[in-house]
Amino acid sequence: QEKVQQSPESLIVPEGAMVSLNCSFSDSASQSIWWYQQHPGKGPKALISIFSNGNKKEGRLTVYLNRASLHVSLHIKDSQPSDSAVYLCAVSRTGYQNFYFGKGTSLTVIP
Amino acid sequence: GGIITQTPKFLIGQEGQKLTLKCQQNFNHDTMYWYRQDSGKGLRLIYYSITENDLQKGDLSEGYDASREKKSSFSLTVTSAQKNEMAVFLCASTTPQGNTEVFFGKGTRLTVV
């Protein structure tokens, strides 16, 4: 069974700060890694995905995947109060329909 | 774009009661999921289904039944609600062609008194 661990559990930053969220996973065969954002009372919404070693940038978001260390990180540049939410890391193997989620990081961006 | 509709939004049940949660999607997705979200525990998979009438158990299937009678709908039954249980149940769907986004509903919040 895949184990997904996220850190930190919570984070409070001022508006405009760079935010770094971490996720480690246990199965080196995990191929598909997604970051989801969840606002209170809403379902999770996909933000960005990465499937290959290296990094991927989309707007203010950058994700880094290091398969050797089984680690993925999400970086949010110029954070906004609207970024305040819980961020979930999800991993699965290609061809498998089962995604494993971490417990999430709660981010608060103070205006 | 599509949408996943979960009903009811809030469900209050009594200990020992059988409770059913419903989910409808109009994405025309083949794969559907039921996850349970507890505070501080992340999302845990209860059941998933890769096509109509298919059911696959997740890590948390004990105490639950599921039904996928149509491609667009997936229901979950709590067979015997546990006292003081409180959790959010999330329905989701995706296409089976690997590495694709999973779309979630807004959830059903269950409280057992």
PDB file of C-alpha atoms in Angstrom:
ATOM      1  CA  GLN A   1       0.000   0.000   0.000  1.00  0.00           C
ATOM      2  CA  GLU A   2       1.322   3.410  -0.965  1.00  0.00           C
ATOM      3  CA  LYS A   3       2.096   5.816   1.893  1.00  0.00           C
ATOM      4  CA  VAL A   4       1.954   9.522   1.207  1.00  0.00           C
ATOM      5  CA  GLN A   5       3.262  11.988   3.794  1.00  0.00           C
ATOM      6  CA  GLN A   6       2.922  15.744   3.569  1.00  0.00           C
ATOM      7  CA  SER A   7       4.703  18.507   5.429  1.00  0.00           C
ATOM      8  CA  PRO A   8       4.223  20.886   7.042  1.00  0.00           C
ATOM      9  CA  GLU A   9       0.753  20.188   8.484  1.00  0.00           C
ATOM     10  CA  SER A  10      -0.029  23.890   8.462  1.00  0.00           C
ATOM     11  CA  LEU A  11       1.557  27.076   7.282  1.00  0.00           C
ATOM     12  CA  ILE A  12       0.785  30.768   7.816  1.00  0.00           C
ATOM     13  CA  VAL A  13       2.490  33.276   5.531  1.00  0.00           C
ATOM     14  CA  PRO A  14       2.096  36.961   4.632  1.00  0.00           C
ATOM     15  CA  GLU A  15       0.672  37.909   1.258  1.00  0.00           C
ATOM     16  CA  GLY A  16       3.354  37.891  -1.435  1.00  0.00           C
ATOM     17  CA  ALA A  17       5.480  35.202   0.212  1.00  0.00           C
ATOM     18  CA  MET A  18       6.824  32.151  -1.608  1.00  0.00           C
ATOM     19  CA  VAL A  19       5.178  28.990  -0.266  1.00  0.00           C
ATOM     20  CA  SER A  20       6.822  25.553  -0.343  1.00  0.00           C
ATOM     21  CA  LEU A  21       4.845  22.365   0.313  1.00  0.00           C
ATOM     22  CA  ASN A  22       6.383  18.896   0.534  1.00  0.00           C
ATOM     23  CA  CYS A  23       5.165  15.402  -0.225  1.00  0.00           C
ATOM     24  CA  SER A  24       6.991  12.088   0.083  1.00  0.00           C
ATOM     25  CA  PHE A  25       5.727   8.738  -1.154  1.00  0.00           C
ATOM     26  CA  SER A  26       6.773   5.156  -0.562  1.00  0.00           C
ATOM     27  CA  ASP A  27       6.322   3.370  -3.905  1.00  0.00           C
ATOM     28  CA  SER A  28       8.991   4.003  -6.515  1.00  0.00           C
ATOM     29  CA  ALA A  29       6.564   2.643  -9.142  1.00  0.00           C
ATOM     30  CA  SER A  30       4.248   5.599  -8.560  1.00  0.00           C
ATOM     31  CA  GLN A  31       4.020   7.362 -11.883  1.00  0.00           C
ATOM     32  CA  SER A  32       1.301   9.963 -11.570  1.00  0.00           C
ATOM     33  CA  ILE A  33       1.514  12.744  -8.987  1.00  0.00           C
ATOM     34  CA  TRP A  34      -1.130  15.418  -8.579  1.00  0.00           C
ATOM     35  CA  TRP A  35      -1.586  18.398  -6.284  1.00  0.00           C
ATOM     36  CA  TYR A  36      -5.145  19.309  -5.316  1.00  0.00           C
ATOM     37  CA  GLN A  37      -6.504  22.434  -3.622  1.00  0.00           C
ATOM     38  CA  GLN A  38      -9.487  22.215  -1.288  1.00  0.00           C
ATOM     39  CA  HIS A  39     -11.367  25.222   0.061  1.00  0.00           C
ATOM     40  CA  PRO A  40     -13.651  24.790   3.120  1.00  0.00           C
ATOM     41  CA  GLY A  41     -16.924  23.083   2.257  1.00  0.00           C
ATOM     42  CA  LYS A  42     -15.766  22.236  -1.276  1.00  0.00           C
ATOM     43  CA  GLY A  43     -14.372  19.170  -2.977  1.00  0.00           C
ATOM     44  CA  PRO A  44     -10.677  19.023  -3.940  1.00  0.00           C
ATOM     45  CA  LYS A  45      -9.769  20.589  -7.280  1.00  0.00           C
ATOM     46  CA  ALA A  46      -6.727  19.566  -9.332  1.00  0.00           C
ATOM     47  CA  LEU A  47      -4.025  22.217  -9.564  1.00  0.00           C
ATOM     48  CA  ILE A  48      -1.032  20.670 -11.297  1.00  0.00           C
ATOM     49  CA  SER A  49       0.387  17.264 -12.135  1.00  0.00           C
ATOM     50  CA  ILE A  50       3.801  15.816 -12.884  1.00  0.00           C
ATOM     51  CA  PHE A  51       4.731  12.445 -14.338  1.00  0.00           C
ATOM     52  CA  SER A  52       8.437  12.769 -15.184  1.00  0.00           C
ATOM     53  CA  ASN A  53      11.460  13.533 -13.053  1.00  0.00           C
ATOM     54  CA  GLY A  54      12.248  17.234 -13.027  1.00  0.00           C
ATOM     55  CA  ASN A  55      10.101  20.310 -12.745  1.00  0.00           C
ATOM     56  CA  LYS A  56       7.003  21.810 -14.305  1.00  0.00           C
ATOM     57  CA  LYS A  57       5.819  25.421 -14.147  1.00  0.00           C
ATOM     58  CA  GLU A  58       2.280  26.693 -14.610  1.00  0.00           C
ATOM     59  CA  GLY A  59       1.667  30.347 -13.787  1.00  0.00           C
ATOM     60  CA  ARG A  60       2.577  30.954 -10.136  1.00  0.00           C
ATOM     61  CA  LEU A  61       2.939  27.219  -9.480  1.00  0.00           C
ATOM     62  CA  THR A  62       6.084  25.113  -9.849  1.00  0.00           C
ATOM     63  CA  VAL A  63       6.277  21.437  -8.994  1.00  0.00           C
ATOM     64  CA  TYR A  64       9.506  19.454  -8.576  1.00  0.00           C
ATOM     65  CA  LEU A  65       9.686  15.661  -8.689  1.00  0.00           C
ATOM     66  CA  ASN A  66      12.707  13.661  -7.546  1.00  0.00           C
ATOM     67  CA  ARG A  67      12.010   9.955  -8.084  1.00  0.00           C
ATOM     68  CA  ALA A  68      15.284   8.865  -6.523  1.00  0.00           C
ATOM     69  CA  SER A  69      14.330  10.440  -3.192  1.00  0.00           C
ATOM     70  CA  LEU A  70      10.586   9.709  -3.624  1.00  0.00           C
ATOM     71  CA  HIS A  71       9.835  13.369  -3.064  1.00  0.00           C
ATOM     72  CA  VAL A  72       7.714  15.998  -4.756  1.00  0.00           C
ATOM     73  CA  SER A  73       7.294  19.654  -3.811  1.00  0.00           C
ATOM     74  CA  LEU A  74       4.883  22.408  -4.795  1.00  0.00           C
ATOM     75  CA  HIS A  75       5.943  26.034  -4.768  1.00  0.00           C
ATOM     76  CA  ILE A  76       3.520  28.926  -4.956  1.00  0.00           C
ATOM     77  CA  LYS A  77       5.039  32.239  -5.944  1.00  0.00           C
ATOM     78  CA  ASP A  78       3.578  35.574  -4.793  1.00  0.00           C
ATOM     79  CA  SER A  79       0.945  33.944  -2.565  1.00  0.00           C
ATOM     80  CA  GLN A  80      -2.497  35.551  -2.347  1.00  0.00           C
ATOM     81  CA  PRO A  81      -5.204  35.379   0.371  1.00  0.00           C
ATOM     82  CA  SER A  82      -7.293  33.397  -2.138  1.00  0.00           C
ATOM     83  CA  ASP A  83      -4.589  30.688  -2.030  1.00  0.00           C
ATOM     84  CA  SER A  84      -5.656  29.949   1.558  1.00  0.00           C
ATOM     85  CA  ALA A  85      -6.842  26.326   1.420  1.00  0.00           C
ATOM     86  CA  VAL A  86      -5.796  22.760   2.147  1.00  0.00           C
ATOM     87  CA  TYR A  87      -3.332  21.315  -0.377  1.00  0.00           C
ATOM     88  CA  LEU A  88      -3.436  17.574  -1.007  1.00  0.00           C
ATOM     89  CA  CYS A  89      -0.786  15.455  -2.693  1.00  0.00           C
ATOM     90  CA  ALA A  90      -2.080  12.383  -4.576  1.00  0.00           C
ATOM     91  CA  VAL A  91      -0.068   9.572  -6.182  1.00  0.00           C
ATOM     92  CA  SER A  92      -0.918   6.530  -8.258  1.00  0.00           C
ATOM     93  CA  ARG A  93       0.723   4.043 -10.574  1.00  0.00           C
ATOM     94  CA  THR A  94       0.102   4.340 -14.274  1.00  0.00           C
ATOM     95  CA  GLY A  95      -2.629   1.903 -15.244  1.00  0.00           C
ATOM     96  CA  TYR A  96      -4.023   1.775 -11.733  1.00  0.00           C
ATOM     97  CA  GLN A  97      -7.219   3.585 -10.912  1.00  0.00           C
ATOM     98  CA  ASN A  98      -6.476   3.950  -7.200  1.00  0.00           C
ATOM     99  CA  PHE A  99      -5.050   7.262  -5.991  1.00  0.00           C
ATOM    100  CA  TYR A 100      -3.473   7.592  -2.548  1.00  0.00           C
ATOM    101  CA  PHE A 101      -3.746  10.950  -0.815  1.00  0.00           C
ATOM    102  CA  GLY A 102      -1.668  12.589   1.881  1.00  0.00           C
ATOM    103  CA  LYS A 103      -3.302  14.235   4.914  1.00  0.00           C
ATOM    104  CA  GLY A 104      -2.832  17.681   3.440  1.00  0.00           C
ATOM    105  CA  THR A 105      -1.185  20.990   4.328  1.00  0.00           C
ATOM    106  CA  SER A 106      -3.404  23.815   5.533  1.00  0.00           C
ATOM    107  CA  LEU A 107      -2.186  27.123   4.086  1.00  0.00           C
ATOM    108  CA  THR A 108      -3.269  30.530   5.392  1.00  0.00           C
ATOM    109  CA  VAL A 109      -2.129  33.642   3.549  1.00  0.00           C
ATOM    110  CA  ILE A 110      -2.508  36.791   5.658  1.00  0.00           C
ATOM    111  CA  PRO A 111      -3.312  40.043   3.760  1.00  0.00           C
TER     112      PRO A 111
ATOM    113  CA  GLY B   1     -17.464  21.219 -18.458  1.00  0.00           C
ATOM    114  CA  GLY B   2     -19.177  18.706 -16.267  1.00  0.00           C
ATOM    115  CA  ILE B   3     -20.312  18.483 -12.702  1.00  0.00           C
ATOM    116  CA  ILE B   4     -20.553  15.923  -9.934  1.00  0.00           C
ATOM    117  CA  THR B   5     -23.658  16.224  -7.778  1.00  0.00           C
ATOM    118  CA  GLN B   6     -23.789  14.589  -4.374  1.00  0.00           C
ATOM    119  CA  THR B   7     -26.970  14.204  -2.362  1.00  0.00           C
ATOM    120  CA  PRO B   8     -27.742  14.918   0.348  1.00  0.00           C
ATOM    121  CA  LYS B   9     -25.283  17.647   1.364  1.00  0.00           C
ATOM    122  CA  PHE B  10     -25.849  16.932   5.040  1.00  0.00           C
ATOM    123  CA  LEU B  11     -26.965  13.631   6.543  1.00  0.00           C
ATOM    124  CA  ILE B  12     -27.790  13.025  10.182  1.00  0.00           C
ATOM    125  CA  GLY B  13     -28.337   9.435  11.173  1.00  0.00           C
ATOM    126  CA  GLN B  14     -28.902   7.338  14.251  1.00  0.00           C
ATOM    127  CA  GLU B  15     -26.574   4.670  15.543  1.00  0.00           C
ATOM    128  CA  GLY B  16     -27.141   1.374  13.738  1.00  0.00           C
ATOM    129  CA  GLN B  17     -29.079   2.974  10.899  1.00  0.00           C
ATOM    130  CA  LYS B  18     -28.464   2.106   7.251  1.00  0.00           C
ATOM    131  CA  LEU B  19     -27.732   5.290   5.299  1.00  0.00           C
ATOM    132  CA  THR B  20     -27.385   5.837   1.552  1.00  0.00           C
ATOM    133  CA  LEU B  21     -25.401   8.552  -0.195  1.00  0.00           C
ATOM    134  CA  LYS B  22     -25.877   9.278  -3.894  1.00  0.00           C
ATOM    135  CA  CYS B  23     -23.619  10.663  -6.604  1.00  0.00           C
ATOM    136  CA  GLN B  24     -24.319  11.682 -10.205  1.00  0.00           C
ATOM    137  CA  GLN B  25     -21.782  12.830 -12.835  1.00  0.00           C
ATOM    138  CA  ASN B  26     -22.320  14.232 -16.313  1.00  0.00           C
ATOM    139  CA  PHE B  27     -18.714  14.003 -17.514  1.00  0.00           C
ATOM    140  CA  ASN B  28     -19.476  10.612 -19.115  1.00  0.00           C
ATOM    141  CA  HIS B  29     -16.528   9.243 -17.106  1.00  0.00           C
ATOM    142  CA  ASP B  30     -16.068   5.490 -16.779  1.00  0.00           C
ATOM    143  CA  THR B  31     -14.362   5.470 -13.368  1.00  0.00           C
ATOM    144  CA  MET B  32     -16.021   6.674 -10.177  1.00  0.00           C
ATOM    145  CA  TYR B  33     -14.825   6.744  -6.575  1.00  0.00           C
ATOM    146  CA  TRP B  34     -16.055   7.142  -3.025  1.00  0.00           C
ATOM    147  CA  TYR B  35     -13.575   8.646  -0.563  1.00  0.00           C
ATOM    148  CA  ARG B  36     -13.986   9.345   3.134  1.00  0.00           C
ATOM    149  CA  GLN B  37     -12.351  12.478   4.552  1.00  0.00           C
ATOM    150  CA  ASP B  38     -11.798  12.710   8.297  1.00  0.00           C
ATOM    151  CA  SER B  39     -10.218  15.675   9.977  1.00  0.00           C
ATOM    152  CA  GLY B  40      -6.460  15.120  10.155  1.00  0.00           C
ATOM    153  CA  LYS B  41      -6.567  11.863   8.190  1.00  0.00           C
ATOM    154  CA  GLY B  42      -6.717  12.888   4.558  1.00  0.00           C
ATOM    155  CA  LEU B  43      -8.784  11.052   1.957  1.00  0.00           C
ATOM    156  CA  ARG B  44      -9.217   7.284   2.199  1.00  0.00           C
ATOM    157  CA  LEU B  45     -10.679   5.196  -0.604  1.00  0.00           C
ATOM    158  CA  ILE B  46     -13.820   3.230   0.222  1.00  0.00           C
ATOM    159  CA  TYR B  47     -14.926   1.853  -3.164  1.00  0.00           C
ATOM    160  CA  TYR B  48     -14.309   2.548  -6.808  1.00  0.00           C
ATOM    161  CA  SER B  49     -15.862   1.361 -10.049  1.00  0.00           C
ATOM    162  CA  ILE B  50     -14.274   1.277 -13.502  1.00  0.00           C
ATOM    163  CA  THR B  51     -17.505   0.714 -15.395  1.00  0.00           C
ATOM    164  CA  GLU B  52     -21.218   0.125 -14.950  1.00  0.00           C
ATOM    165  CA  ASN B  53     -21.918  -2.791 -12.545  1.00  0.00           C
ATOM    166  CA  ASP B  54     -18.229  -3.037 -11.569  1.00  0.00           C
ATOM    167  CA  LEU B  55     -17.161  -2.619  -7.927  1.00  0.00           C
ATOM    168  CA  GLN B  56     -13.628  -2.597  -6.468  1.00  0.00           C
ATOM    169  CA  LYS B  57     -12.933  -2.413  -2.742  1.00  0.00           C
ATOM    170  CA  GLY B  58     -10.650   0.261  -1.393  1.00  0.00           C
ATOM    171  CA  ASP B  59      -8.730   0.222   1.877  1.00  0.00           C
ATOM    172  CA  LEU B  60     -11.756   1.311   3.919  1.00  0.00           C
ATOM    173  CA  SER B  61     -14.572  -0.816   2.459  1.00  0.00           C
ATOM    174  CA  GLU B  62     -15.572  -2.627   5.656  1.00  0.00           C
ATOM    175  CA  GLY B  63     -18.914  -1.312   6.882  1.00  0.00           C
ATOM    176  CA  TYR B  64     -19.912  -0.013   3.441  1.00  0.00           C
ATOM    177  CA  ASP B  65     -21.671  -1.261   0.313  1.00  0.00           C
ATOM    178  CA  ALA B  66     -21.671   0.398  -3.079  1.00  0.00           C
ATOM    179  CA  SER B  67     -23.732   0.198  -6.241  1.00  0.00           C
ATOM    180  CA  ARG B  68     -23.037   1.303  -9.840  1.00  0.00           C
ATOM    181  CA  GLU B  69     -26.205   0.553 -11.778  1.00  0.00           C
ATOM    182  CA  LYS B  70     -25.667   3.255 -14.375  1.00  0.00           C
ATOM    183  CA  LYS B  71     -22.520   4.809 -15.833  1.00  0.00           C
ATOM    184  CA  SER B  72     -23.521   8.213 -14.499  1.00  0.00           C
ATOM    185  CA  SER B  73     -24.353   7.242 -10.924  1.00  0.00           C
ATOM    186  CA  PHE B  74     -22.586   5.649  -7.984  1.00  0.00           C
ATOM    187  CA  SER B  75     -24.184   5.191  -4.582  1.00  0.00           C
ATOM    188  CA  LEU B  76     -22.669   4.334  -1.222  1.00  0.00           C
ATOM    189  CA  THR B  77     -24.441   2.716   1.719  1.00  0.00           C
ATOM    190  CA  VAL B  78     -23.255   2.895   5.305  1.00  0.00           C
ATOM    191  CA  THR B  79     -24.504  -0.481   6.501  1.00  0.00           C
ATOM    192  CA  SER B  80     -24.630   0.391  10.221  1.00  0.00           C
ATOM    193  CA  ALA B  81     -23.828   3.925  11.286  1.00  0.00           C
ATOM    194  CA  GLN B  82     -21.448   4.204  14.237  1.00  0.00           C
ATOM    195  CA  LYS B  83     -22.317   6.527  17.139  1.00  0.00           C
ATOM    196  CA  ASN B  84     -20.405   9.844  17.159  1.00  0.00           C
ATOM    197  CA  GLU B  85     -19.169   9.186  13.633  1.00  0.00           C
ATOM    198  CA  MET B  86     -18.509  12.383  11.747  1.00  0.00           C
ATOM    199  CA  ALA B  87     -16.925  12.559   8.309  1.00  0.00           C
ATOM    200  CA  VAL B  88     -17.244  13.984   4.824  1.00  0.00           C
ATOM    201  CA  PHE B  89     -17.823  11.541   1.974  1.00  0.00           C
ATOM    202  CA  LEU B  90     -16.486  12.643  -1.392  1.00  0.00           C
ATOM    203  CA  CYS B  91     -17.532  11.222  -4.747  1.00  0.00           C
ATOM    204  CA  ALA B  92     -15.166  11.575  -7.689  1.00  0.00           C
ATOM    205  CA  SER B  93     -14.801  10.516 -11.306  1.00  0.00           C
ATOM    206  CA  THR B  94     -12.196  10.295 -14.048  1.00  0.00           C
ATOM    207  CA  THR B  95     -11.458   8.712 -17.394  1.00  0.00           C
ATOM    208  CA  PRO B  96      -9.509   5.432 -17.376  1.00  0.00           C
ATOM    209  CA  GLN B  97      -6.797   6.662 -19.735  1.00  0.00           C
ATOM    210  CA  GLY B  98      -4.075   7.020 -17.076  1.00  0.00           C
ATOM    211  CA  ASN B  99      -2.615  10.251 -15.709  1.00  0.00           C
ATOM    212  CA  THR B 100      -5.874  12.138 -16.009  1.00  0.00           C
ATOM    213  CA  GLU B 101      -7.417  14.547 -13.542  1.00  0.00           C
ATOM    214  CA  VAL B 102      -9.911  13.285 -10.963  1.00  0.00           C
ATOM    215  CA  PHE B 103     -12.947  15.539 -10.498  1.00  0.00           C
ATOM    216  CA  PHE B 104     -14.670  15.722  -7.116  1.00  0.00           C
ATOM    217  CA  GLY B 105     -18.123  16.564  -5.863  1.00  0.00           C
ATOM    218  CA  LYS B 106     -18.659  18.925  -2.920  1.00  0.00           C
ATOM    219  CA  GLY B 107     -19.230  16.116  -0.456  1.00  0.00           C
ATOM    220  CA  THR B 108     -21.854  14.764   1.918  1.00  0.00           C
ATOM    221  CA  ARG B 109     -21.242  15.560   5.580  1.00  0.00           C
ATOM    222  CA  LEU B 110     -22.377  12.707   7.821  1.00  0.00           C
ATOM    223  CA  THR B 111     -23.129  13.058  11.517  1.00  0.00           C
ATOM    224  CA  VAL B 112     -24.283  10.103  13.597  1.00  0.00           C
ATOM    225  CA  VAL B 113     -26.036  10.828  16.865  1.00  0.00           C
TER     226      VAL B 113
END
